[in-house]
Amino acid sequence: MAAPWEDVLRDEPAIQEAASMAVDAALLEGVLMRTEGEPNASDVVNYAPFTLLPSAVPSALFEQAYAVQQDFNLLVDAISQNKEFLERTLASTIKVDDFTARLFRIHVQVLEEGLAQSVFLGINRSDYMFDCGVDGTPALKQIEINTIAASFGGLTSRTAAVHGQVLKVLGKSKEASRLLPNNPSIGLALGIAKAWELYGSQSAVVMFLVEEVQRNIFDQRCVENELWNRNIRVIRKRFRDVFEKGSLDDAKRLYMDGQEVAVVYYREGYVPTNYDQQNWEARLLLERSRAVKCPDIATQLAGTKKVQQELSRPGTLERLLPGRAEAVARIRATFAGLYSLDMGEEGDKIAATAIADPDRFVLKPQREGGGNNLYGEELRQVLEKIRDSPERTSYILMDKIKPQPAMNYLLRAHSPLQVSECISELGIFGVYVRQGKEMVMNKAAGHLLRTKAIEHADGGVAAGVAVLDTPYLV
Ligand code: ADP
Ligand code: MG
């Protein structure tokens, strides 16, 4: 998978020059983040971290990832409508995991009340690594699918231009011209716009539900601006604002400050720390409303690690997607080994195997946002402690994917320029809109490549571990 820039990697003066140019190009293109010190003001901003060079991605795997995205959209949507499946799958998890349990309770309550929402919008990102088999052939293996607040579709729309310039500075114009155009922010906005249109009220707005700490605002602004360009009004609110100023009318239309809301796009609400009691109440209000939630709470639950693990059981995909054998085969081909830690013989056995050979596995709790998984010795210790307790059912086990590393430079504000051994993770954005029972949009909306130094087992860009990248197809 070697990229054709091995020759310049050790040419220090050339790398130095390219790096300083790359940083300015990133700032010019808008590959930006607010600073850690001032996450809620844009007076001083930084470039978002990125690789100096694009990373090699096998074109066959890249195409495979795009080709399966519509299947994953259908799958997530099918799960979200399958109350029995969610109930059965999450039964053991919600006994021990409070966060999933609270989400689940809202899900049940909303269904009992009767869904007011009739238009559904899904924006997800399916993430993969390229597993290096025993014979050295890389295979596409899914890490997870993010069904809520999948980020970096905006900033990644601007990285190819930066990497193109870097390659030119390094005398690689031909390679620069081969970088693919990529603009998930338009695809995401088109999905939101479609949902807004189907909601059917010209004066209604789209509400971005955002976190208290908004370092990644520019990523969101990219999508927001695409909506403004289409004359759709966007407001940015926090759970706190919804709690204070949100209300429903008799028809469960959602109002914020007297403005009707057609679509709620969550960039918040995916981790326990996003919630206090008031925020839970705000979430419930939003879920009960007629507004299009992206995602609705059932779709958020469809993205849990426990659901991912259950999907890998023989027969499950077939039951969820009846009559779609080809889609099922495409989806299954991307699965790594996934194992339930539910109490019983199956769980006992895999727990023992993982304790004996922890480097083969990753231990995952039902959390999002990076930095939660356990590896190696730590995995062994934790699993040994909980192996006989129901607490273990809040985790799943997954085969560890082992990609072939490549050398690159990771550019980060205030960090020295040094070459690192890196691995990459490819994400494909999926967008779909359903009205009642009818799918009216189902698309792959672009990609995201993130790269990190191999010494970090876990973590994404927001967690400060991975950086933005651009695929160079080989
Ligand atoms: P999160 O919801 O926190 O993003 P992920 O399942 O995406 O959880 O895991 C976080 C990171 O851990 C991934 O971005 C990847 O770098 C690493 N990781 C996760 N699963 C595996 C795996 N099976 N093999 C190797 N690395 C993994
Ligand atoms: Mg992830």
XYZ file of C-alpha atoms and ligand atoms in Angstrom:
502
model
C 0.000 0.000 0.000
C 3.039 2.253 -0.332
C 2.223 5.762 -1.575
C 4.510 7.202 -4.230
C 6.141 9.716 -1.897
C 8.595 7.486 -0.089
C 11.297 9.422 -1.985
C 10.471 12.799 -0.397
C 9.616 11.603 3.108
C 13.185 12.031 4.383
C 13.999 15.156 2.386
C 13.908 17.457 5.380
C 14.149 20.868 3.692
C 11.427 19.934 1.199
C 9.207 18.594 3.992
C 9.728 21.741 6.089
C 8.764 23.966 3.189
C 5.750 21.858 2.291
C 4.591 21.797 5.929
C 4.620 25.552 6.387
C 2.808 26.010 3.107
C 0.325 23.263 4.062
C -0.625 24.998 7.300
C -1.347 28.267 5.498
C -3.315 26.431 2.830
C -5.399 24.749 5.552
C -6.152 28.120 7.115
C -7.061 29.576 3.719
C -9.311 26.670 2.830
C -11.047 26.768 6.201
C -9.776 23.547 7.772
C -10.309 25.179 11.152
C -10.997 24.498 14.780
C -11.432 26.716 17.754
C -8.755 26.497 20.414
C -8.897 24.399 23.540
C -8.459 27.541 25.637
C -11.322 29.409 23.954
C -13.672 26.803 22.571
C -16.645 29.152 22.320
C -15.113 32.146 20.540
C -13.714 32.547 17.040
C -11.343 35.468 17.704
C -8.362 33.175 17.638
C -8.603 29.877 15.803
C -6.284 27.062 14.788
C -6.061 24.789 11.836
C -7.581 21.379 12.508
C -4.807 18.763 12.676
C -4.081 17.002 9.404
C -1.487 14.832 7.696
C 1.137 16.488 5.554
C 0.694 13.871 2.849
C -2.346 11.996 1.592
C -2.358 8.338 2.643
C -2.516 5.396 0.291
C -5.867 3.596 0.224
C -6.443 0.480 -1.896
C -8.932 1.541 -4.553
C -10.820 -1.763 -4.491
C -11.512 -1.353 -0.752
C -12.455 2.279 -1.211
C -15.007 1.281 -3.846
C -16.256 -1.554 -1.676
C -16.888 0.891 1.170
C -18.906 3.186 -1.104
C -20.791 0.264 -2.636
C -22.066 -1.001 0.730
C -23.164 2.363 2.110
C -26.716 2.321 0.763
C -27.083 -1.159 2.238
C -25.995 0.144 5.628
C -28.465 3.017 5.319
C -31.272 0.514 4.733
C -30.063 -1.643 7.591
C -29.912 1.168 10.149
C -33.324 2.365 9.057
C -34.753 -1.155 9.327
C -33.341 -1.614 12.840
C -34.757 1.714 13.947
C -38.250 0.514 12.988
C -37.891 -2.891 14.605
C -39.025 -2.486 18.207
C -38.732 -6.198 19.002
C -35.181 -6.421 17.705
C -34.008 -3.410 19.697
C -35.770 -4.646 22.800
C -34.345 -8.140 22.595
C -30.852 -7.013 21.625
C -30.501 -4.360 24.291
C -32.265 -6.282 27.088
C -29.067 -7.393 28.844
C -27.256 -4.089 28.194
C -29.908 -1.824 29.681
C -29.823 -3.777 32.914
C -26.258 -2.618 33.543
C -25.719 0.465 31.362
C -27.610 3.497 32.652
C -27.114 5.668 29.610
C -28.443 3.126 27.128
C -31.273 2.389 29.558
C -32.337 6.038 29.673
C -32.291 6.346 25.890
C -34.276 3.146 25.690
C -36.902 4.402 28.121
C -37.484 7.488 25.976
C -37.729 5.262 22.913
C -40.416 3.124 24.581
C -42.321 6.120 25.904
C -42.438 7.805 22.504
C -43.675 4.623 20.834
C -46.365 4.124 23.475
C -47.568 7.665 22.944
C -47.606 7.134 19.172
C -44.994 8.643 16.833
C -45.835 12.184 15.789
C -42.897 12.218 13.364
C -43.588 10.919 9.841
C -40.447 12.023 7.990
C -37.153 10.379 9.003
C -33.641 11.571 8.228
C -30.536 9.497 8.811
C -27.016 10.845 8.570
C -24.459 8.231 9.507
C -20.806 7.427 8.971
C -19.572 3.891 8.597
C -15.917 3.606 9.643
C -13.436 1.009 8.421
C -9.841 -0.043 8.708
C -7.858 -2.100 6.235
C -7.049 -5.335 8.003
C -3.844 -6.917 6.901
C -4.422 -10.630 6.458
C -1.811 -13.347 6.979
C -0.879 -13.225 3.289
C -0.579 -9.421 3.407
C -3.753 -8.749 1.409
C -5.725 -5.897 3.006
C -9.442 -6.374 3.686
C -12.108 -3.787 4.477
C -13.328 -4.261 8.046
C -15.937 -2.109 9.729
C -14.966 -0.500 13.027
C -18.425 0.861 13.771
C -21.263 2.860 12.315
C -22.005 6.253 13.862
C -25.696 7.061 13.739
C -25.598 10.273 15.762
C -23.449 13.408 15.434
C -21.105 11.853 12.860
C -18.641 14.676 12.391
C -15.958 16.051 10.044
C -18.095 15.916 6.889
C -17.566 19.658 6.665
C -13.840 20.022 7.249
C -13.010 16.989 5.156
C -14.681 18.698 2.214
C -11.677 21.042 2.264
C -8.693 18.812 2.845
C -8.215 17.519 -0.717
C -7.406 21.052 -1.896
C -4.731 21.358 0.790
C -3.176 17.999 -0.016
C -3.249 18.805 -3.721
C -1.150 21.891 -3.095
C 1.275 20.013 -0.881
C 1.853 17.437 -3.595
C 2.486 20.186 -6.136
C 5.045 21.860 -3.859
C 6.760 18.485 -3.598
C 6.891 18.152 -7.391
C 4.029 15.669 -7.654
C 1.539 17.485 -9.862
C 0.402 14.366 -11.632
C -0.430 12.692 -8.322
C -2.145 15.891 -7.133
C -4.510 15.750 -10.083
C -5.552 12.240 -9.063
C -6.940 13.276 -5.661
C -10.694 12.760 -5.645
C -13.143 15.591 -5.138
C -15.102 15.053 -1.941
C -17.846 17.185 -0.441
C -19.906 15.465 2.251
C -21.146 18.835 3.528
C -23.279 19.238 0.401
C -24.608 15.680 0.668
C -25.491 16.138 4.328
C -27.177 19.460 3.605
C -29.185 17.943 0.736
C -30.526 15.304 3.129
C -31.472 17.920 5.710
C -33.019 20.092 2.969
C -35.103 17.171 1.701
C -36.389 16.407 5.198
C -37.156 20.098 5.710
C -39.084 20.212 2.425
C -41.113 17.083 3.238
C -41.957 18.459 6.662
C -43.833 20.996 4.636
C -43.674 24.373 6.315
C -41.848 27.149 4.455
C -41.396 29.247 7.575
C -40.021 26.431 9.761
C -36.316 26.326 10.607
C -33.604 23.684 10.929
C -32.197 23.487 14.447
C -28.623 22.334 14.999
C -28.523 20.985 18.525
C -24.991 21.781 19.663
C -22.798 21.103 22.668
C -21.893 23.588 25.375
C -18.274 23.404 24.214
C -18.122 24.136 20.491
C -14.566 23.685 19.290
C -15.628 21.968 16.099
C -18.043 24.695 15.011
C -16.467 25.236 11.587
C -17.201 21.655 10.625
C -20.856 22.328 11.401
C -20.844 25.726 9.696
C -19.888 24.046 6.408
C -23.204 22.152 6.465
C -25.078 25.136 7.864
C -23.889 27.396 5.053
C -25.047 24.918 2.435
C -28.531 25.224 3.965
C -28.469 29.018 4.059
C -27.389 28.894 0.380
C -30.648 27.056 -0.264
C -32.611 29.677 1.688
C -33.272 27.406 4.633
C -32.992 29.118 8.004
C -30.723 27.500 10.575
C -30.677 28.139 14.298
C -28.083 26.776 16.738
C -29.357 25.777 20.176
C -28.267 23.742 23.172
C -30.318 21.309 25.249
C -30.432 24.052 27.863
C -32.160 26.401 25.386
C -34.647 23.683 24.481
C -35.410 23.108 28.151
C -35.973 26.834 28.710
C -37.695 27.845 25.488
C -38.895 24.761 23.654
C -42.563 23.823 23.492
C -45.019 21.607 21.635
C -48.454 22.654 20.387
C -51.511 20.380 20.246
C -50.303 18.741 17.051
C -46.858 18.236 18.683
C -45.253 20.802 16.421
C -41.991 21.917 18.001
C -41.441 25.606 18.674
C -38.298 27.400 19.823
C -38.810 31.041 20.793
C -42.007 31.007 18.750
C -40.261 29.614 15.645
C -41.472 26.301 14.274
C -38.705 23.694 13.934
C -38.863 21.296 10.985
C -35.598 19.394 11.520
C -33.458 18.823 14.621
C -29.903 17.880 13.649
C -28.081 16.510 16.697
C -24.402 17.321 17.071
C -24.879 16.624 20.763
C -26.497 14.030 22.992
C -24.315 11.005 22.220
C -22.451 10.647 25.545
C -23.652 10.602 29.174
C -21.786 13.839 29.976
C -24.067 15.656 27.510
C -26.983 15.159 29.894
C -28.187 16.453 33.203
C -31.799 16.077 34.342
C -32.929 19.149 32.384
C -31.203 17.939 29.240
C -32.954 14.583 29.516
C -36.236 16.427 29.726
C -35.299 18.478 26.683
C -34.410 15.311 24.797
C -37.768 13.790 25.644
C -39.555 16.915 24.419
C -37.701 16.783 21.104
C -38.379 13.075 20.650
C -42.097 13.493 21.321
C -42.330 16.236 18.726
C -43.394 16.054 15.108
C -40.052 17.567 13.999
C -37.703 15.380 11.953
C -34.991 14.273 14.349
C -31.643 13.397 12.858
C -31.416 10.852 14.320
C -34.573 9.844 16.147
C -33.830 7.982 19.366
C -34.429 4.536 17.794
C -31.772 5.273 15.179
C -29.360 6.359 17.880
C -29.948 3.018 19.620
C -29.375 1.233 16.299
C -25.818 2.590 16.431
C -24.883 1.034 19.769
C -21.984 -1.399 19.969
C -24.338 -4.057 21.330
C -26.504 -3.838 18.213
C -23.387 -4.033 16.036
C -22.365 -7.233 17.798
C -25.807 -8.807 17.417
C -25.817 -8.033 13.689
C -22.874 -10.361 13.236
C -24.858 -13.383 14.468
C -25.764 -15.795 11.678
C -29.275 -15.096 10.399
C -29.730 -11.647 11.949
C -29.045 -9.603 8.814
C -31.293 -11.901 6.787
C -34.145 -11.315 9.211
C -33.652 -7.543 9.224
C -33.328 -7.225 5.438
C -35.592 -9.941 4.026
C -35.305 -10.527 0.288
C -32.041 -8.600 0.027
C -29.475 -11.350 -0.126
C -26.921 -9.280 -2.061
C -27.064 -6.380 0.360
C -26.692 -8.837 3.240
C -23.619 -10.387 1.610
C -22.023 -6.974 0.995
C -22.639 -5.929 4.582
C -21.417 -9.192 6.085
C -18.181 -9.059 4.087
C -17.177 -5.964 6.089
C -17.723 -7.503 9.537
C -14.855 -8.369 11.819
C -15.390 -10.978 14.535
C -17.756 -9.630 17.203
C -18.655 -11.438 20.425
C -21.334 -11.140 23.072
C -20.330 -11.077 26.721
C -23.855 -11.880 27.907
C -23.979 -14.211 30.903
C -23.850 -17.845 29.896
C -21.589 -20.362 28.243
C -20.918 -18.401 25.059
C -19.855 -15.322 27.029
C -17.781 -17.366 29.519
C -15.879 -18.981 26.696
C -14.971 -15.836 24.785
C -14.088 -14.012 28.016
C -11.633 -16.795 28.851
C -10.148 -16.672 25.341
C -9.689 -12.892 25.532
C -8.074 -13.089 28.976
C -5.633 -15.651 27.646
C -4.853 -13.699 24.469
C -5.850 -10.034 24.953
C -3.909 -8.725 21.952
C -6.339 -10.425 19.617
C -9.277 -8.326 20.847
C -10.729 -4.920 21.667
C -13.104 -4.591 24.626
C -15.786 -1.985 23.944
C -18.315 -0.392 26.299
C -21.502 1.259 24.976
C -19.829 4.642 24.571
C -19.061 6.989 21.683
C -16.502 9.645 20.983
C -13.228 7.752 21.337
C -10.984 6.848 24.247
C -13.331 4.311 25.837
C -12.104 1.003 24.468
C -9.709 -1.302 26.250
C -6.733 -3.109 24.757
C -3.965 -5.498 25.756
C -3.032 -5.752 29.408
C -5.755 -3.327 30.469
C -8.341 -5.412 28.643
C -7.121 -8.494 30.476
C -7.273 -6.836 33.887
C -10.744 -5.377 33.440
C -12.177 -8.542 31.977
C -10.673 -10.649 34.720
C -12.314 -8.417 37.313
C -15.789 -8.496 35.751
C -15.803 -11.935 34.145
C -18.278 -13.430 36.633
C -20.404 -10.319 37.072
C -23.326 -9.076 34.935
C -21.296 -5.869 34.507
C -19.507 -7.609 31.656
C -22.691 -7.427 29.557
C -22.228 -3.673 29.201
C -19.242 -4.499 26.941
C -18.742 -6.356 23.694
C -15.592 -7.964 22.370
C -14.290 -7.411 18.868
C -11.406 -8.852 16.914
C -8.585 -6.352 16.765
C -7.984 -5.094 13.257
C -4.349 -4.837 12.281
C -3.638 -2.466 9.399
C -0.269 -2.092 7.671
C 1.329 1.147 8.960
C 2.765 3.830 6.659
C 5.023 6.816 7.350
C 3.552 10.322 7.413
C 3.829 13.658 9.201
C 0.986 14.727 11.494
C 0.584 18.498 11.529
C -0.757 19.904 14.784
C -0.544 23.428 16.112
C 2.383 23.864 18.540
C 3.793 20.411 17.790
C 7.198 19.633 16.325
C 7.346 18.278 12.798
C 8.301 14.619 12.982
C 7.699 11.546 10.944
C 5.378 8.932 12.472
C 4.315 5.426 11.712
C 0.606 5.757 11.012
C -2.608 3.874 10.353
C -5.766 5.210 8.751
C -9.495 4.812 9.201
C -11.869 5.426 6.297
C -15.397 6.681 6.932
C -18.217 6.857 4.397
C -21.097 9.238 5.033
C -24.577 7.859 4.447
C -27.693 10.000 4.055
C -31.260 8.808 3.724
C -34.757 10.200 4.035
C -37.901 8.159 4.572
C -41.460 9.434 4.445
C -43.778 6.997 6.176
C -42.778 3.668 4.640
C -41.213 5.089 1.489
C -37.467 5.725 1.084
C -37.189 8.949 -0.859
C -33.420 9.372 -0.634
C -30.635 6.856 -0.047
C -27.083 7.962 -0.785
C -23.414 7.738 -0.009
C -22.453 11.365 0.526
C -18.670 11.383 0.572
C -15.794 10.132 2.682
C -13.490 10.979 5.563
C -10.016 9.624 6.073
C -8.484 9.946 9.531
C -4.956 8.940 10.382
C -3.175 8.434 13.689
C 0.210 7.353 14.949
C 0.267 3.639 15.756
C 1.125 4.173 19.412
C -2.478 5.315 19.993
C -4.841 2.364 20.120
C -7.958 4.524 20.322
C -9.429 7.894 19.603
C -10.592 10.208 16.843
C -9.834 13.760 15.707
C -11.953 15.445 18.360
C -10.171 13.345 21.008
C -6.860 14.821 19.778
C -5.442 11.538 18.508
C -6.304 11.183 14.828
C -5.893 13.888 12.196
C -7.660 14.671 8.924
C -6.294 13.053 5.807
C -7.125 12.542 2.122
C -7.118 9.140 0.429
C -4.710 8.578 -2.432
C -6.047 5.572 -4.293
C -3.521 2.906 -5.208
P -16.030 5.317 19.345
O -17.501 5.200 19.341
O -15.460 5.731 20.640
O -15.519 6.112 18.177
P -14.872 3.021 17.974
O -15.472 1.679 17.922
O -14.935 3.811 16.712
O -15.548 3.810 19.176
O -13.374 2.913 18.445
C -12.547 4.037 18.633
C -11.228 3.836 17.937
O -10.586 2.654 18.426
C -11.344 3.641 16.442
O -11.347 4.877 15.775
C -10.126 2.818 16.141
O -8.987 3.645 16.017
C -9.950 1.958 17.385
N -10.606 0.659 17.193
C -11.899 0.374 17.433
N -12.194 -0.907 17.151
C -11.054 -1.457 16.730
C -10.693 -2.774 16.280
N -11.589 -3.744 16.230
N -9.409 -2.984 15.911
C -8.499 -1.987 15.978
N -8.768 -0.746 16.387
C -10.031 -0.462 16.758
Mg -15.486 5.633 16.196
